[in-house]
């Protein structure tokens, strides 16, 4: 194998490994619908079963339960709001606009998603409006192809709501942050393999990814719920995140490795 061909092969492998380290919001949305349209083993590989449980300590806000509002709670199982890239977590880029639209419905005090994105919870403004509010929510979810199934049995409703954490409009970003952090770590590990980094350098690279994501994923102020604005909110953070990784990685990578890192992160930005 010639030297030029070997260099090209290494670069391609690096690009494939790291291209998702700053995967933009549109990949999540596109991948979600692509995965939904597939069946069999291929679909399972694209979107790991979101029924997979996640330990309470593994994701943000797991212990932040909200109170049960007797007589005002509405809960729906939904079909297609899970993330296609990280099993067991809901897709924030789909859930944020869905929660925003639900919050705007008459009779809704506040809407939430659970961690997996498989359940939408609504607190109605008052008990006498609960069923009417539920019908409006069901119509919205149906219009979005979510195949909503209402949990109507009171004991089961209370058990589900008390038994897990809930994420409203200003907490959905926790799901997106977890998704991107998980993907970034996976791709950094793959990059380390493709570049044949030693164990010490690999761990340093992973530490850089973790440190920079903690910094750039911090949410201050109000999260947008419009789909385009939500995507831009995260894309701006991803752009800064990728640049910061390259800058800090200059202290641990060789010039060639750093150039590969720079090229693949810039490639995604085009």
One Martini backbone bead per residue (centre of mass of N, CA, C, O) as a GRO file, in nm:
protein
  270
    1UNK     BB    1   0.095   0.037   0.025
    2UNK     BB    2   0.084   0.350  -0.016
    3UNK     BB    3   0.129   0.639   0.147
    4UNK     BB    4  -0.121   0.793   0.037
    5UNK     BB    5  -0.329   0.566   0.080
    6UNK     BB    6  -0.288   0.540   0.385
    7UNK     BB    7  -0.371   0.828   0.457
    8UNK     BB    8  -0.658   0.813   0.344
    9UNK     BB    9  -0.758   0.582   0.517
   10UNK     BB   10  -0.715   0.715   0.792
   11UNK     BB   11  -0.897   0.959   0.740
   12UNK     BB   12  -1.160   0.805   0.689
   13UNK     BB   13  -1.172   0.661   0.961
   14UNK     BB   14  -1.174   0.920   1.128
   15UNK     BB   15  -1.429   1.045   1.009
   16UNK     BB   16  -1.622   0.820   1.087
   17UNK     BB   17  -1.564   0.831   1.395
   18UNK     BB   18  -1.606   1.171   1.437
   19UNK     BB   19  -1.858   1.295   1.286
   20UNK     BB   20  -2.048   1.273   1.564
   21UNK     BB   21  -1.931   1.470   1.787
   22UNK     BB   22  -2.116   1.715   1.628
   23UNK     BB   23  -2.396   1.637   1.573
   24UNK     BB   24  -2.655   1.759   1.432
   25UNK     BB   25  -2.987   1.798   1.476
   26UNK     BB   26  -3.084   1.675   1.199
   27UNK     BB   27  -2.986   1.386   1.251
   28UNK     BB   28  -3.186   1.312   1.465
   29UNK     BB   29  -3.446   1.357   1.306
   30UNK     BB   30  -3.378   1.187   1.056
   31UNK     BB   31  -3.306   0.922   1.205
   32UNK     BB   32  -3.579   0.880   1.332
   33UNK     BB   33  -3.749   0.844   1.068
   34UNK     BB   34  -3.575   0.624   0.947
   35UNK     BB   35  -3.608   0.416   1.173
   36UNK     BB   36  -3.920   0.400   1.164
   37UNK     BB   37  -3.919   0.290   0.853
   38UNK     BB   38  -3.789   0.045   0.970
   39UNK     BB   39  -3.708  -0.308   0.982
   40UNK     BB   40  -3.578  -0.517   1.182
   41UNK     BB   41  -3.244  -0.526   1.226
   42UNK     BB   42  -3.183  -0.248   1.113
   43UNK     BB   43  -3.368  -0.085   1.301
   44UNK     BB   44  -3.238  -0.184   1.565
   45UNK     BB   45  -2.956  -0.066   1.508
   46UNK     BB   46  -3.039   0.235   1.477
   47UNK     BB   47  -3.265   0.184   1.721
   48UNK     BB   48  -3.252   0.122   2.018
   49UNK     BB   49  -3.432   0.006   2.256
   50UNK     BB   50  -3.619   0.223   2.463
   51UNK     BB   51  -3.679   0.006   2.693
   52UNK     BB   52  -3.423   0.052   2.805
   53UNK     BB   53  -3.288   0.087   3.099
   54UNK     BB   54  -3.201   0.357   3.323
   55UNK     BB   55  -3.025   0.452   3.558
   56UNK     BB   56  -3.077   0.703   3.781
   57UNK     BB   57  -2.759   0.798   3.777
   58UNK     BB   58  -2.729   0.843   3.441
   59UNK     BB   59  -2.928   1.096   3.465
   60UNK     BB   60  -3.074   1.385   3.466
   61UNK     BB   61  -3.314   1.428   3.717
   62UNK     BB   62  -3.396   1.142   3.843
   63UNK     BB   63  -3.481   1.269   4.145
   64UNK     BB   64  -3.693   1.485   4.010
   65UNK     BB   65  -3.981   1.485   4.131
   66UNK     BB   66  -4.322   1.529   4.082
   67UNK     BB   67  -4.621   1.599   4.174
   68UNK     BB   68  -4.933   1.469   4.235
   69UNK     BB   69  -5.242   1.557   4.059
   70UNK     BB   70  -5.534   1.509   4.162
   71UNK     BB   71  -5.757   1.501   3.880
   72UNK     BB   72  -5.518   1.636   3.655
   73UNK     BB   73  -5.409   1.386   3.517
   74UNK     BB   74  -5.226   1.305   3.208
   75UNK     BB   75  -5.157   0.999   3.006
   76UNK     BB   76  -4.929   0.909   2.735
   77UNK     BB   77  -4.858   0.696   2.498
   78UNK     BB   78  -4.597   0.682   2.254
   79UNK     BB   79  -4.421   0.610   1.941
   80UNK     BB   80  -4.186   0.860   1.816
   81UNK     BB   81  -3.956   1.006   2.057
   82UNK     BB   82  -3.702   0.862   2.021
   83UNK     BB   83  -3.373   0.809   2.000
   84UNK     BB   84  -3.154   0.691   1.735
   85UNK     BB   85  -2.858   0.711   1.892
   86UNK     BB   86  -2.982   0.666   2.196
   87UNK     BB   87  -3.073   0.448   2.406
   88UNK     BB   88  -3.349   0.541   2.629
   89UNK     BB   89  -3.391   0.827   2.488
   90UNK     BB   90  -3.518   1.115   2.414
   91UNK     BB   91  -3.592   1.350   2.161
   92UNK     BB   92  -3.545   1.680   2.195
   93UNK     BB   93  -3.607   1.782   1.893
   94UNK     BB   94  -3.907   1.663   1.925
   95UNK     BB   95  -4.006   1.738   2.218
   96UNK     BB   96  -3.996   2.044   2.241
   97UNK     BB   97  -4.225   2.113   2.033
   98UNK     BB   98  -4.437   1.929   2.162
   99UNK     BB   99  -4.448   2.068   2.438
  100UNK     BB  100  -4.512   2.352   2.333
  101UNK     BB  101  -4.787   2.277   2.199
  102UNK     BB  102  -4.919   2.162   2.453
  103UNK     BB  103  -4.899   2.414   2.637
  104UNK     BB  104  -5.097   2.583   2.431
  105UNK     BB  105  -5.334   2.439   2.524
  106UNK     BB  106  -5.630   2.416   2.634
  107UNK     BB  107  -5.603   2.335   2.988
  108UNK     BB  108  -5.291   2.359   3.010
  109UNK     BB  109  -5.041   2.386   3.246
  110UNK     BB  110  -4.846   2.121   3.192
  111UNK     BB  111  -4.579   1.961   3.016
  112UNK     BB  112  -4.434   1.622   2.969
  113UNK     BB  113  -4.154   1.407   2.981
  114UNK     BB  114  -3.990   1.134   2.977
  115UNK     BB  115  -3.685   1.001   2.928
  116UNK     BB  116  -3.773   0.810   2.673
  117UNK     BB  117  -4.035   0.946   2.517
  118UNK     BB  118  -4.303   0.746   2.577
  119UNK     BB  119  -4.424   0.985   2.763
  120UNK     BB  120  -4.708   1.202   2.813
  121UNK     BB  121  -4.758   1.472   3.034
  122UNK     BB  122  -5.056   1.624   3.188
  123UNK     BB  123  -5.163   1.924   3.345
  124UNK     BB  124  -5.448   2.034   3.438
  125UNK     BB  125  -5.612   2.310   3.553
  126UNK     BB  126  -5.864   2.112   3.609
  127UNK     BB  127  -6.073   1.856   3.676
  128UNK     BB  128  -6.317   1.936   3.478
  129UNK     BB  129  -6.089   1.955   3.225
  130UNK     BB  130  -5.942   1.688   3.172
  131UNK     BB  131  -6.090   1.546   2.931
  132UNK     BB  132  -6.081   1.781   2.733
  133UNK     BB  133  -5.776   1.805   2.735
  134UNK     BB  134  -5.712   1.516   2.644
  135UNK     BB  135  -5.839   1.545   2.362
  136UNK     BB  136  -5.648   1.764   2.258
  137UNK     BB  137  -5.388   1.604   2.294
  138UNK     BB  138  -5.465   1.362   2.120
  139UNK     BB  139  -5.496   1.521   1.857
  140UNK     BB  140  -5.208   1.621   1.841
  141UNK     BB  141  -5.060   1.347   1.850
  142UNK     BB  142  -5.203   1.230   1.601
  143UNK     BB  143  -5.106   1.454   1.398
  144UNK     BB  144  -4.793   1.340   1.479
  145UNK     BB  145  -4.790   1.019   1.471
  146UNK     BB  146  -4.812   0.887   1.794
  147UNK     BB  147  -5.026   0.691   1.895
  148UNK     BB  148  -5.209   0.747   2.136
  149UNK     BB  149  -5.224   0.614   2.484
  150UNK     BB  150  -5.429   0.616   2.740
  151UNK     BB  151  -5.403   0.642   3.092
  152UNK     BB  152  -5.693   0.574   3.297
  153UNK     BB  153  -5.596   0.433   3.541
  154UNK     BB  154  -5.538   0.566   3.843
  155UNK     BB  155  -5.323   0.379   3.972
  156UNK     BB  156  -5.135   0.373   3.724
  157UNK     BB  157  -5.096   0.674   3.695
  158UNK     BB  158  -4.966   0.727   3.973
  159UNK     BB  159  -4.732   0.528   3.948
  160UNK     BB  160  -4.594   0.655   3.696
  161UNK     BB  161  -4.557   0.948   3.801
  162UNK     BB  162  -4.403   0.873   4.074
  163UNK     BB  163  -4.172   0.668   3.929
  164UNK     BB  164  -4.065   0.937   3.771
  165UNK     BB  165  -3.921   1.157   3.577
  166UNK     BB  166  -3.980   1.505   3.460
  167UNK     BB  167  -3.989   1.702   3.141
  168UNK     BB  168  -4.004   2.008   3.060
  169UNK     BB  169  -3.935   2.271   2.862
  170UNK     BB  170  -3.666   2.336   3.060
  171UNK     BB  171  -3.561   2.002   3.056
  172UNK     BB  172  -3.515   1.872   2.771
  173UNK     BB  173  -3.211   1.943   2.741
  174UNK     BB  174  -3.105   1.696   2.903
  175UNK     BB  175  -3.145   1.493   2.673
  176UNK     BB  176  -2.963   1.624   2.460
  177UNK     BB  177  -2.704   1.630   2.627
  178UNK     BB  178  -2.684   1.323   2.663
  179UNK     BB  179  -2.672   1.246   2.369
  180UNK     BB  180  -2.417   1.408   2.281
  181UNK     BB  181  -2.224   1.297   2.491
  182UNK     BB  182  -2.242   1.000   2.408
  183UNK     BB  183  -2.155   1.033   2.113
  184UNK     BB  184  -1.885   1.175   2.162
  185UNK     BB  185  -1.752   0.942   2.318
  186UNK     BB  186  -1.773   0.726   2.103
  187UNK     BB  187  -1.614   0.883   1.877
  188UNK     BB  188  -1.354   0.923   2.038
  189UNK     BB  189  -1.293   0.623   2.069
  190UNK     BB  190  -1.280   0.564   1.764
  191UNK     BB  191  -1.052   0.761   1.704
  192UNK     BB  192  -0.842   0.626   1.884
  193UNK     BB  193  -0.834   0.367   1.719
  194UNK     BB  194  -0.768   0.485   1.431
  195UNK     BB  195  -0.497   0.635   1.567
  196UNK     BB  196  -0.354   0.461   1.785
  197UNK     BB  197  -0.390   0.530   2.074
  198UNK     BB  198  -0.296   0.544   2.370
  199UNK     BB  199  -0.432   0.514   2.676
  200UNK     BB  200  -0.356   0.792   2.784
  201UNK     BB  201  -0.454   0.962   2.542
  202UNK     BB  202  -0.741   0.863   2.537
  203UNK     BB  203  -0.820   0.964   2.822
  204UNK     BB  204  -0.759   1.259   2.762
  205UNK     BB  205  -0.966   1.294   2.533
  206UNK     BB  206  -1.215   1.219   2.701
  207UNK     BB  207  -1.175   1.446   2.908
  208UNK     BB  208  -1.210   1.676   2.709
  209UNK     BB  209  -1.492   1.612   2.616
  210UNK     BB  210  -1.622   1.631   2.895
  211UNK     BB  211  -1.533   1.918   2.974
  212UNK     BB  212  -1.648   2.070   2.721
  213UNK     BB  213  -1.943   1.977   2.748
  214UNK     BB  214  -2.003   2.093   3.025
  215UNK     BB  215  -1.958   2.384   2.924
  216UNK     BB  216  -2.145   2.386   2.640
  217UNK     BB  217  -2.426   2.262   2.777
  218UNK     BB  218  -2.501   2.493   2.929
  219UNK     BB  219  -2.804   2.632   3.067
  220UNK     BB  220  -2.925   2.960   2.997
  221UNK     BB  221  -3.228   3.034   3.040
  222UNK     BB  222  -3.447   3.001   2.768
  223UNK     BB  223  -3.585   2.758   2.597
  224UNK     BB  224  -3.666   2.672   2.297
  225UNK     BB  225  -3.961   2.525   2.108
  226UNK     BB  226  -3.882   2.572   1.845
  227UNK     BB  227  -3.738   2.376   1.619
  228UNK     BB  228  -3.527   2.567   1.490
  229UNK     BB  229  -3.431   2.708   1.752
  230UNK     BB  230  -3.338   2.453   1.898
  231UNK     BB  231  -3.126   2.367   1.693
  232UNK     BB  232  -2.955   2.628   1.707
  233UNK     BB  233  -2.886   2.620   2.004
  234UNK     BB  234  -2.712   2.352   1.970
  235UNK     BB  235  -2.527   2.417   1.728
  236UNK     BB  236  -2.367   2.644   1.865
  237UNK     BB  237  -2.246   2.455   2.083
  238UNK     BB  238  -2.109   2.250   1.893
  239UNK     BB  239  -1.914   2.441   1.757
  240UNK     BB  240  -1.763   2.523   2.016
  241UNK     BB  241  -1.691   2.237   2.108
  242UNK     BB  242  -1.507   2.152   1.870
  243UNK     BB  243  -1.300   2.380   1.894
  244UNK     BB  244  -1.213   2.316   2.188
  245UNK     BB  245  -1.101   2.035   2.138
  246UNK     BB  246  -0.876   2.109   1.940
  247UNK     BB  247  -0.723   2.304   2.123
  248UNK     BB  248  -0.671   2.103   2.362
  249UNK     BB  249  -0.549   1.860   2.187
  250UNK     BB  250  -0.268   1.990   2.120
  251UNK     BB  251  -0.136   1.868   2.396
  252UNK     BB  252  -0.170   1.532   2.289
  253UNK     BB  253  -0.121   1.555   1.985
  254UNK     BB  254  -0.018   1.519   1.693
  255UNK     BB  255  -0.009   1.693   1.409
  256UNK     BB  256  -0.162   1.477   1.244
  257UNK     BB  257  -0.393   1.420   1.445
  258UNK     BB  258  -0.492   1.712   1.464
  259UNK     BB  259  -0.561   1.742   1.165
  260UNK     BB  260  -0.774   1.521   1.159
  261UNK     BB  261  -0.955   1.648   1.369
  262UNK     BB  262  -1.001   1.916   1.221
  263UNK     BB  263  -1.121   1.804   0.955
  264UNK     BB  264  -1.371   1.647   1.069
  265UNK     BB  265  -1.504   1.889   1.217
  266UNK     BB  266  -1.526   2.071   0.964
  267UNK     BB  267  -1.690   1.885   0.779
  268UNK     BB  268  -1.956   1.899   0.947
  269UNK     BB  269  -1.988   2.222   0.914
  270UNK     BB  270  -2.060   2.230   0.591
   0.00000   0.00000   0.00000
